[in-house]
mmCIF file with all atom_site columns, C-alpha atoms in Angstrom:
data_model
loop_
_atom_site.group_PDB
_atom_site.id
_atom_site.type_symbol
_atom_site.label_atom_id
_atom_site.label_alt_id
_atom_site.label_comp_id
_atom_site.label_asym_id
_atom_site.label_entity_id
_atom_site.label_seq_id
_atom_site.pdbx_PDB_ins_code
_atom_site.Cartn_x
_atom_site.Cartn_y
_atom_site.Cartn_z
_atom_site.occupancy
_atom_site.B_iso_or_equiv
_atom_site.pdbx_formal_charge
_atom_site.auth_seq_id
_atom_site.auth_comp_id
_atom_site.auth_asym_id
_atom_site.auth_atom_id
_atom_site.pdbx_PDB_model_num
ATOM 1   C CA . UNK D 1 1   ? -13.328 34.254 -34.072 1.00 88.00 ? 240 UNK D CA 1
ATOM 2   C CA . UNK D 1 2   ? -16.784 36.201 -33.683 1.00 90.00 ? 241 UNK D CA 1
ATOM 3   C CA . UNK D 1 3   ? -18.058 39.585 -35.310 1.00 90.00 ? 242 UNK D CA 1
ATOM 4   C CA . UNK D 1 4   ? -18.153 43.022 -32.936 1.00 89.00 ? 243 UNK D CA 1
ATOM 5   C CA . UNK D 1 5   ? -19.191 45.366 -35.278 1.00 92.00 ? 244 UNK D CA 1
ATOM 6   C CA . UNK D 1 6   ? -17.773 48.567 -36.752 1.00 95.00 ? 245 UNK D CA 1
ATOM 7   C CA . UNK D 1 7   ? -14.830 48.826 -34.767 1.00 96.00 ? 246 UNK D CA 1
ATOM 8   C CA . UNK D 1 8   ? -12.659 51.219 -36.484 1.00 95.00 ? 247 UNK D CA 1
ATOM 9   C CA . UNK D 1 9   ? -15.253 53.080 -37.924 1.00 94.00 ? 248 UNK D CA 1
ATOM 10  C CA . UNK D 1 10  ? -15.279 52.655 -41.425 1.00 96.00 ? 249 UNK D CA 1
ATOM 11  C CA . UNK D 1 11  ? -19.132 51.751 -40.964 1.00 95.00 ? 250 UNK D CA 1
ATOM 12  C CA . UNK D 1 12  ? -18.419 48.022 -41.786 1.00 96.00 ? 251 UNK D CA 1
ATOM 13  C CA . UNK D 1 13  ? -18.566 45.094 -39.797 1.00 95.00 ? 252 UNK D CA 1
ATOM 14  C CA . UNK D 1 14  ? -15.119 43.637 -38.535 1.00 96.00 ? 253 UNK D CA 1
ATOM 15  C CA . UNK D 1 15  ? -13.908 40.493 -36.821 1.00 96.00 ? 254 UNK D CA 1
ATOM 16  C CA . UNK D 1 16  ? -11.680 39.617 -33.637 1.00 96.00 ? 255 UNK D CA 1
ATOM 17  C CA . UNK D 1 17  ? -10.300 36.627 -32.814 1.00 96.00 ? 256 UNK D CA 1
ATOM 18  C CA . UNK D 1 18  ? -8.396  35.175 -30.343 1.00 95.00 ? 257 UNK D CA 1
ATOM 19  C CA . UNK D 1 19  ? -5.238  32.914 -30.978 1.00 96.00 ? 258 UNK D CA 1
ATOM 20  C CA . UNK D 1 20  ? -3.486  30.134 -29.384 1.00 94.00 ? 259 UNK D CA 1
ATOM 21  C CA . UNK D 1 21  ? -0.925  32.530 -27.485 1.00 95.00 ? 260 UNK D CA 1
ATOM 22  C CA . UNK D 1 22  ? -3.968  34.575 -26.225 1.00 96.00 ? 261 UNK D CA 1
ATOM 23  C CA . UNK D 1 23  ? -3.371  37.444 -28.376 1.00 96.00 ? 262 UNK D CA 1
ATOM 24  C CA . UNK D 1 24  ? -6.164  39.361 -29.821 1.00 96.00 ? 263 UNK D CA 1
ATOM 25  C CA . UNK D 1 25  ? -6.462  40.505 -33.334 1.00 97.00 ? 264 UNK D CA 1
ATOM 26  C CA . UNK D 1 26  ? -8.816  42.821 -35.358 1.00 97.00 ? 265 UNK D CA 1
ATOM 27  C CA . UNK D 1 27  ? -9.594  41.625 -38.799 1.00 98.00 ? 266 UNK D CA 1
ATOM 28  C CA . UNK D 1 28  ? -10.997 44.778 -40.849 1.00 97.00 ? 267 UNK D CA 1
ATOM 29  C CA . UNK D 1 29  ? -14.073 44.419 -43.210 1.00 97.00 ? 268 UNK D CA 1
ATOM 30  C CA . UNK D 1 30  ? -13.973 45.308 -46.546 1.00 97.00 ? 269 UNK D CA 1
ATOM 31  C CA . UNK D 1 31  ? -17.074 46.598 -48.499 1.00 94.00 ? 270 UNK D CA 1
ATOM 32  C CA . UNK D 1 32  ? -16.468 43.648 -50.729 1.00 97.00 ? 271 UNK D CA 1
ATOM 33  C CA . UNK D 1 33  ? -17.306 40.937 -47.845 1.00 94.00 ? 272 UNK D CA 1
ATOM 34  C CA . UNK D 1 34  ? -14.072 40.150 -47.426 1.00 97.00 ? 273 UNK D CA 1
ATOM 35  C CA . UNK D 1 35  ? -11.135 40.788 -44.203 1.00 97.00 ? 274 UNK D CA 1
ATOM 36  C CA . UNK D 1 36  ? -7.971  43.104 -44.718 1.00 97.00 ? 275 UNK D CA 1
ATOM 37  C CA . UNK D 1 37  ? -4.941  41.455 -42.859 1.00 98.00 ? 276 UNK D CA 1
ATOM 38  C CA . UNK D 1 38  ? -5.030  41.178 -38.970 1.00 97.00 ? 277 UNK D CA 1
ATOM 39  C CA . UNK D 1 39  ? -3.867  43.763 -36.951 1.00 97.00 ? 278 UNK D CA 1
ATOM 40  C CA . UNK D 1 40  ? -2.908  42.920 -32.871 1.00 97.00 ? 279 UNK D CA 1
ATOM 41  C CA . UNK D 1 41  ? -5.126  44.379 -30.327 1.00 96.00 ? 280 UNK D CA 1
ATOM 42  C CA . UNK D 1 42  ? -3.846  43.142 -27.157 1.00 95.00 ? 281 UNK D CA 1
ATOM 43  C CA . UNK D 1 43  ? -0.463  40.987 -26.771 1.00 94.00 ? 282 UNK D CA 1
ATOM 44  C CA . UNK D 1 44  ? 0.931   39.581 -23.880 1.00 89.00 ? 283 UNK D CA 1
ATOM 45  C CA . UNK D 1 45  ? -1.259  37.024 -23.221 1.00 93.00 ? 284 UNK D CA 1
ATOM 46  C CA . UNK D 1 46  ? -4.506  39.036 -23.173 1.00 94.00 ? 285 UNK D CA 1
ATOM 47  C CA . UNK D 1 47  ? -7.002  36.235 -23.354 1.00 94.00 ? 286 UNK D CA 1
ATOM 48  C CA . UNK D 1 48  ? -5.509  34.213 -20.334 1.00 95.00 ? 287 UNK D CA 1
ATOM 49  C CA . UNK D 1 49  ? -8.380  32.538 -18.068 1.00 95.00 ? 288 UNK D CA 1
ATOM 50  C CA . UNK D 1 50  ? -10.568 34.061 -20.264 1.00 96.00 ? 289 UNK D CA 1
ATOM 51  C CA . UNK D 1 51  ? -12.911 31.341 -21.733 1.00 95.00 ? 290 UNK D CA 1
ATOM 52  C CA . UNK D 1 52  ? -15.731 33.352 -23.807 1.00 95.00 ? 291 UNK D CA 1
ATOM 53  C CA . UNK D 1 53  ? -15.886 36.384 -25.890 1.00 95.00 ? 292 UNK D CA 1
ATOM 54  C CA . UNK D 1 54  ? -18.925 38.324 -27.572 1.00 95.00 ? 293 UNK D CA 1
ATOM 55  C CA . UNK D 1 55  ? -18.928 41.451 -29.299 1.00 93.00 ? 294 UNK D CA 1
ATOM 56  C CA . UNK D 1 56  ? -21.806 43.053 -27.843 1.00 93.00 ? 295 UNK D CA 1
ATOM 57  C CA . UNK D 1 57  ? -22.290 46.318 -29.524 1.00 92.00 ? 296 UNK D CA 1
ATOM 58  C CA . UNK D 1 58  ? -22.504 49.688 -27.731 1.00 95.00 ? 297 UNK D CA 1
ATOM 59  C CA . UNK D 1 59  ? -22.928 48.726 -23.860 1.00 95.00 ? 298 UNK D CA 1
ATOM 60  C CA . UNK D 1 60  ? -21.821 51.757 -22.865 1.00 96.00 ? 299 UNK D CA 1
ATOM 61  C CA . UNK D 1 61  ? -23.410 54.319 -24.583 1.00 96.00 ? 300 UNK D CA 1
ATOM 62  C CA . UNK D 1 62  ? -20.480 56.407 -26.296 1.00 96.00 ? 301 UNK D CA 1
ATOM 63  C CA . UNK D 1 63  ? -21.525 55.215 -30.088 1.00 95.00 ? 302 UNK D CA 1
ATOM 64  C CA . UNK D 1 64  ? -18.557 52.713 -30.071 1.00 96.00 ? 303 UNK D CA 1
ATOM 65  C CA . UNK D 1 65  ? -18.314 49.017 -30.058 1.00 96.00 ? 304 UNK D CA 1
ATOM 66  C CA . UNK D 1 66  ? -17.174 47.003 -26.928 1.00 97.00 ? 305 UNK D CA 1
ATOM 67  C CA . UNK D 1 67  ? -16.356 43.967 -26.319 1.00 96.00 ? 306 UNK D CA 1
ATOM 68  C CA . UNK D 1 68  ? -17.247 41.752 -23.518 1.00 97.00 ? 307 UNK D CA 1
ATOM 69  C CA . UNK D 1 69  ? -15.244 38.259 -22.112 1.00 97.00 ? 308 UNK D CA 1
ATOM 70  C CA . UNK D 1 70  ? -15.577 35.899 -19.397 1.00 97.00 ? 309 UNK D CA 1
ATOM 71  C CA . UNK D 1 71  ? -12.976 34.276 -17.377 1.00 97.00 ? 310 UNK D CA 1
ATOM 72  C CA . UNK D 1 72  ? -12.633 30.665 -15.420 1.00 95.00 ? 311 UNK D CA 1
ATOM 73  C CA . UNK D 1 73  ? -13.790 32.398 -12.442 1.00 97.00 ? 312 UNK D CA 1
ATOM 74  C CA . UNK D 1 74  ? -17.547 33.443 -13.633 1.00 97.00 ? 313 UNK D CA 1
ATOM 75  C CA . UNK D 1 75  ? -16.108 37.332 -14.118 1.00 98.00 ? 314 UNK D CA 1
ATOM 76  C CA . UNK D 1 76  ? -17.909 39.586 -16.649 1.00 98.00 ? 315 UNK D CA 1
ATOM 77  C CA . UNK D 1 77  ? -15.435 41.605 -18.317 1.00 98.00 ? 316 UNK D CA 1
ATOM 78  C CA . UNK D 1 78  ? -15.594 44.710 -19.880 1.00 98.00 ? 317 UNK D CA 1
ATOM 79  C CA . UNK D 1 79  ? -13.252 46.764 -22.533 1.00 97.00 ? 318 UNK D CA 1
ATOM 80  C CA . UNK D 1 80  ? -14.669 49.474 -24.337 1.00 97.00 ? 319 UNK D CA 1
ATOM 81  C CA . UNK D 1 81  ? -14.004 50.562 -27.905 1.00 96.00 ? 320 UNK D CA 1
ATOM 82  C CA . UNK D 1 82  ? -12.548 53.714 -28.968 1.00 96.00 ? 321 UNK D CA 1
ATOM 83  C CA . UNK D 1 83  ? -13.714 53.658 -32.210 1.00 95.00 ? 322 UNK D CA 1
ATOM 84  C CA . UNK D 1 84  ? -10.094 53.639 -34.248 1.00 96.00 ? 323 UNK D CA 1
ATOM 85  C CA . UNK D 1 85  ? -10.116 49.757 -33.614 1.00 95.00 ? 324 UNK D CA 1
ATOM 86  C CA . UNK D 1 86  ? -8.791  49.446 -30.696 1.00 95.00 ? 325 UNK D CA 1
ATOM 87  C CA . UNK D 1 87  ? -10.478 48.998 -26.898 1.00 96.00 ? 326 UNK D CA 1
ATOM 88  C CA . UNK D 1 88  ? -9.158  50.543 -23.087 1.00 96.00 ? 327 UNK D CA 1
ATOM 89  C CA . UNK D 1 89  ? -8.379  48.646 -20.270 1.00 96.00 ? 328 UNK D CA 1
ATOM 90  C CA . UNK D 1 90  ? -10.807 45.607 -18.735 1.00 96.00 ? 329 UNK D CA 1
ATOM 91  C CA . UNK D 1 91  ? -13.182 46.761 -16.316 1.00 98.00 ? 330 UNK D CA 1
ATOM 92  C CA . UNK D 1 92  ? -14.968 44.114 -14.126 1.00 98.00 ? 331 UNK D CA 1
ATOM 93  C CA . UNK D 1 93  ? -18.783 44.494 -14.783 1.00 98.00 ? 332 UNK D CA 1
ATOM 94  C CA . UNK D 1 94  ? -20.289 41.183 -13.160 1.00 97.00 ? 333 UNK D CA 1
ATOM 95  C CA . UNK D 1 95  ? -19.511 38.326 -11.088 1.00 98.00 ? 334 UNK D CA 1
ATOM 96  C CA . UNK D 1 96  ? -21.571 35.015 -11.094 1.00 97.00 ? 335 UNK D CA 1
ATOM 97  C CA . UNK D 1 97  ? -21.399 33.803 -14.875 1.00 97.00 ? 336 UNK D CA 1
ATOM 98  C CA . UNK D 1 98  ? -19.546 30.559 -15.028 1.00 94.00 ? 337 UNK D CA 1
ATOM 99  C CA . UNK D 1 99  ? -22.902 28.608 -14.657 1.00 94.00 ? 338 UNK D CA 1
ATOM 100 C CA . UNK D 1 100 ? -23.714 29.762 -18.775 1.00 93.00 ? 339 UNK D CA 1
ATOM 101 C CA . UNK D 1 101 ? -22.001 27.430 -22.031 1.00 91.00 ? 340 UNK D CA 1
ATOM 102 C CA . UNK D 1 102 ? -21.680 30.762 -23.812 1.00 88.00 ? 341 UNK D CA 1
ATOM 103 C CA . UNK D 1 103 ? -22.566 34.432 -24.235 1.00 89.00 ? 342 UNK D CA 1
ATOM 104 C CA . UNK D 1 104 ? -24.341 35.592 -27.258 1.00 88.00 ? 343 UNK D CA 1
#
């Protein structure tokens, strides 16, 4: 589990986490520091090979939050938020990073 910001644009922080099945799931801030339920972001085994997650902000400049992973192979990964809570496809953004514990 790890914060990523306002993802759906309510202006309050929300969580993601990923699960034993590889799923991904948005948990929705409240402005009472609490979560709403958790709502699926990416099925299907999303999180496969994929060893660290960080939500990084804006990396892309559009005003919405992305999200950034690693896999086994060292690959920096990429899928940027749409703002609504949900993120696009995974874009390869680096090679190189399996030699780092973690991403912060």
């Amino acid at each position: 589990m790890f914060g990523a910001g306002d993802l759906n644009g309510d202006g309050i922080g929300d969580l993601l986490a990923v699960d034993g099945t590889n799923e991904l799931w948005r948990y929705d801030g409240t402005a009472a520091g609490t979560v709403k339920p958790r709502v699926l972001v990416f099925g299907n085994n999303w999180g496969t090979g994929r060893n660290v997650f960080v939500g990084v902000g804006d990396i892309t400049g559009d005003g919405k939050a992305d999200l950034v992973s690693r896999n086994a192979a060292g690959d920096l990964l990429r899928n940027s938020g749409n703002g609504a809570g949900s993120f696009g496809s995974t874009v390869k953004i680096g090679t190189g990073w399996q030699g780092y514990k973690g991403l912060f």
